[in-house]
Amino acid sequence: MAGLGEGEVRVVETLRVKIGEGKNFGASTGPVGTRDTFCTVSLDQEEVVRTKTVERTQSAFFGEEFQFEVPRPFRVLSFYVYEKDLLKRDSCLGKACIRKEELHRYHGKDHWFSLTHVDQDSEVQGQVHVEVRLTEIMEDAGKTVFKVSARVLECSGLAIINGCCDPYANVTFCTPNRTENKKTKVRKKTTDPHFDETFYFELNRPSPSPDNRFSIVDEDIDKTELRVSLWHSSNYYKFADVFLGEVKIPLSTLDMTRPQKLHKAWYLLQPRDSTRPSKPCQGSLRLNINYTEDHIFPSHYYDSLCNLLLKSPDVDPLSSSAVNIYGEVMKDKLEEAARPLVRLFLHHGSLLPLISALADREVAKMTDPNTLFRGNSLLTKCVDEVMKLTGMHYLHVTIKKHIDDICEDHKPCEIDATRVKEGENLQINLENLRVYVERMFKSITESARLCPTIMSEVFFTLKESAIRHFPDVNDVRYTAVSGFVFLRLFAPAILGPRLFQLREEHPDPTTARTLTLISKTIQSLGNLANSSSVSPGLKEAYMSNIYDCFAKKEYSDAVKTFLDVISSTGRPHSRSIDTPVVLKESLMIKRAQGRTRFGLKNFKRRWFCLTNKDLTYAKSKGEPPLCKIPVEDILAVEGLQEESFKMKNMFQVVQPQRALYIQANNCVEAKEWIDILNKVSQCNKKRLKTYHPAAYVNCHWLCCKEGNENATGCTPVTGGVPADIKLDIDSDREMERIHSFFLTHRDRLEKLEDMCGEEAVYSGTPSTPRTTTYVIEDPKTCFETLRCIMDCIIKLEQEHIEYYKALAKSTKYGSEQKPIGGDGVKPNELEDSMEGEEGGSNM
């Protein structure tokens, strides 16, 4: 591992949380007795996402999943449950907290977490940098006095209170006989304040010991401690200051036997002991948490394993290939396995050979063409991932408008006679549903020319494979494709529009029922190509009426034409999407751009909307835009240093004449906006190579102090300028994920090795019963591939171990990277954080 520095290794943390349900929240104090509840997810005290509000229940089903990259260090992952009262105010019912180091215990499985009471004294985050020493001071009268000096240098990552943070530190010297308090000045609008203030606390009548060391005779050192607490200063007299956290430093843990011995360390802020009795809290949450922390090495560390995977399509038999073995060891997590695999092959331009090889193998095992590609396999999950990667714009253009209309119209569409509400007419409901399905169906079948090229090439590959194996089945050319585009793309998107970014909020129960009926009908229409009957073996009889409305040849022919077009390649007409597609929108704060020389540069809330054409902002959603920035005018998108305006989560959109400064609502949202803005502008020919990480304020750049507003940037941009989708994929990150999966399931690789050895020795008659259904066609070549995989992952893991050792050795306990706290003070490590200084100046 020699030569691999810390800067060469990238750390990427990812969280995927599924908030299932909550139960036993108890009755509300209101007149109804039930509660309107929602759940939030927070990194420490910063909320990053929240669920929809579930109304009128004591046991809410949320059923939502969130996935995001973690953009900053954190200590605790927290889930808060809130209730909306009659005045629509939010009151916290309780929380469930998991420390970062304990997340692995709950990885990938459902767990019930009991809610605990939320106490302001326990809501802390951040760390403080403190310096403590015993100082010998000679007074004017010649008397020597010994004092403990406490220097508060700085803090980082403090909590934001009501949108801001005005912190100060309170330093308390506590002995059995007395308590003395001192505090720093207030630092305005910052979560990373720099104090650098020193306070002195006198020790009573020190006397020299016989061995010329100093002992404190009147103070019980074992019971003496320094407390440094952080507070947010309230700007209003009637509101008390807010506690942000504290640290306790017992003097007994420090080597105070010699004057001028310096202890300087970072401490994690801790909750304080509450004198108030804890309130009972009821209820629990069912959560599924997936947390990954990948340490990504430079590309050449992955070359051997990468090459082994990339040559898989050419391996004969395919069962002996690295990809097929990868699918076997990850058979219970195929969706998770497909994501890095597809991205890796897409990056290297080898996706279609992979799809073709997997399809040929899967089709060869099929006997019924009507069930082709309907199960969950590595192939189907790979195709699903391709559609997720490339088909989101296509979905927005094709069906978003109709989804919006359905959610806003609120027309009754229930056709199950047992569920029709009083006052509704079954025939009118049927007609409403028919109109919605007709519009949706027409939009889908007329959208073939917009289908992304990559998707069409994959569909063409699947169709060709099916035709080769079932040449006498006429409809197999359609079933091979319809199961993906209708069953796995359009139908799920209609059923759950929020999961596909088609809506910001989940639909209400009535609208959700309408979308369910439409989704079922569209799915059935997608199967018309291979059936003369619309609803064979119908399980839900009430659906027969709506199916009968579309049991006509014109609909079947439209589906066939659509499937033929999207599974063809080399078409002369363009596939580009000219219609603006909404990619992301939200309410954020922006600083006025100063488009006139003397224009105001204040901060205002604006509704931002990004499409594939431009970035706009308006006073509120739905109003005409106040400003429009074409995508081709975006030259760079980068974070903005907090010192620029004393505001967190800010980023800048650099244009030819000026930069637009924007504050997101939290760190996750800021990263999502930076990522997607970079993605849509990545091919701009005039993109910058350098930028200013701080703002231009008071006639100079705060970062480099350059006075010219048009001066070239002083810092390289954080990302390159990818030319196409292949370069937009981080292949090293995908290889690290695949390596991690192989390593996690190393025991399965070893079992496959044993099976191959038995197959080779006993000629297909293993001596012990098999524990897997994996078919080994060629034991020798399969064993060779397994050995190569094992060699690659063992070598790579050894590199990781050496890196972790070097990192641990270079990271001192008590440093900003490894602050003291949480796991208790370790005397031997704390001794390492003490810096000896001989002598020192007398005061």
mmCIF file of N, CA and C in Angstrom, residues 120-121 161-162 166 168 231-244 272 276:
data_model
loop_
_atom_site.group_PDB
_atom_site.id
_atom_site.type_symbol
_atom_site.label_atom_id
_atom_site.label_comp_id
_atom_site.label_asym_id
_atom_site.label_seq_id
_atom_site.Cartn_x
_atom_site.Cartn_y
_atom_site.Cartn_z
ATOM 1 N N GLN A 120 -34.917 18.739 24.696
ATOM 2 C CA GLN A 120 -33.993 19.696 24.105
ATOM 3 C C GLN A 120 -32.575 19.502 24.629
ATOM 4 N N ASP A 121 -32.433 19.031 25.865
ATOM 5 C CA ASP A 121 -31.102 18.827 26.428
ATOM 6 C C ASP A 121 -30.338 17.709 25.728
ATOM 7 N N ILE A 161 -30.743 26.503 14.912
ATOM 8 C CA ILE A 161 -31.942 26.713 15.714
ATOM 9 C C ILE A 161 -32.830 27.743 15.012
ATOM 10 N N ASN A 162 -34.019 27.299 14.598
ATOM 11 C CA ASN A 162 -34.968 28.197 13.924
ATOM 12 C C ASN A 162 -34.328 28.951 12.762
ATOM 13 N N ASP A 166 -26.417 31.481 16.437
ATOM 14 C CA ASP A 166 -25.592 32.543 17.019
ATOM 15 C C ASP A 166 -24.959 31.995 18.299
ATOM 16 N N TYR A 168 -22.342 30.911 21.467
ATOM 17 C CA TYR A 168 -21.299 31.353 22.388
ATOM 18 C C TYR A 168 -20.979 30.172 23.300
ATOM 19 N N TRP A 231 -24.072 27.403 23.494
ATOM 20 C CA TRP A 231 -25.440 27.914 23.538
ATOM 21 C C TRP A 231 -25.716 28.759 22.305
ATOM 22 N N HIS A 232 -26.970 28.715 21.882
ATOM 23 C CA HIS A 232 -27.441 29.627 20.833
ATOM 24 C C HIS A 232 -28.073 30.832 21.517
ATOM 25 N N SER A 233 -27.584 32.021 21.191
ATOM 26 C CA SER A 233 -28.064 33.237 21.824
ATOM 27 C C SER A 233 -29.374 33.681 21.177
ATOM 28 N N SER A 234 -30.417 33.789 21.979
ATOM 29 C CA SER A 234 -31.701 34.255 21.468
ATOM 30 C C SER A 234 -31.663 35.766 21.273
ATOM 31 N N ASN A 235 -32.264 36.213 20.184
ATOM 32 C CA ASN A 235 -32.288 37.644 19.890
ATOM 33 C C ASN A 235 -33.439 38.358 20.591
ATOM 34 N N TYR A 236 -34.303 37.581 21.236
ATOM 35 C CA TYR A 236 -35.474 38.172 21.871
ATOM 36 C C TYR A 236 -35.387 37.970 23.393
ATOM 37 N N TYR A 237 -35.711 38.989 24.115
ATOM 38 C CA TYR A 237 -35.558 38.963 25.568
ATOM 39 C C TYR A 237 -36.418 37.879 26.221
ATOM 40 N N LYS A 238 -37.591 37.655 25.664
ATOM 41 C CA LYS A 238 -38.507 36.720 26.316
ATOM 42 C C LYS A 238 -38.158 35.262 26.062
ATOM 43 N N PHE A 239 -37.246 34.992 25.134
ATOM 44 C CA PHE A 239 -36.869 33.615 24.843
ATOM 45 C C PHE A 239 -35.525 33.298 25.489
ATOM 46 N N ALA A 240 -35.442 32.130 26.096
ATOM 47 C CA ALA A 240 -34.189 31.715 26.723
ATOM 48 C C ALA A 240 -33.220 31.220 25.666
ATOM 49 N N ASP A 241 -31.924 31.312 25.990
ATOM 50 C CA ASP A 241 -30.911 30.772 25.089
ATOM 51 C C ASP A 241 -31.070 29.253 24.986
ATOM 52 N N VAL A 242 -30.664 28.703 23.845
ATOM 53 C CA VAL A 242 -30.890 27.285 23.554
ATOM 54 C C VAL A 242 -29.591 26.508 23.734
ATOM 55 N N PHE A 243 -29.673 25.428 24.469
ATOM 56 C CA PHE A 243 -28.520 24.564 24.734
ATOM 57 C C PHE A 243 -28.138 23.805 23.457
ATOM 58 N N LEU A 244 -26.837 23.813 23.133
ATOM 59 C CA LEU A 244 -26.341 23.149 21.930
ATOM 60 C C LEU A 244 -25.482 21.921 22.228
ATOM 61 N N ARG A 272 -26.643 17.093 28.109
ATOM 62 C CA ARG A 272 -26.421 17.374 29.518
ATOM 63 C C ARG A 272 -27.428 16.599 30.366
ATOM 64 N N ARG A 276 -35.191 17.550 34.697
ATOM 65 C CA ARG A 276 -36.631 17.369 34.539
ATOM 66 C C ARG A 276 -36.948 15.889 34.393
#
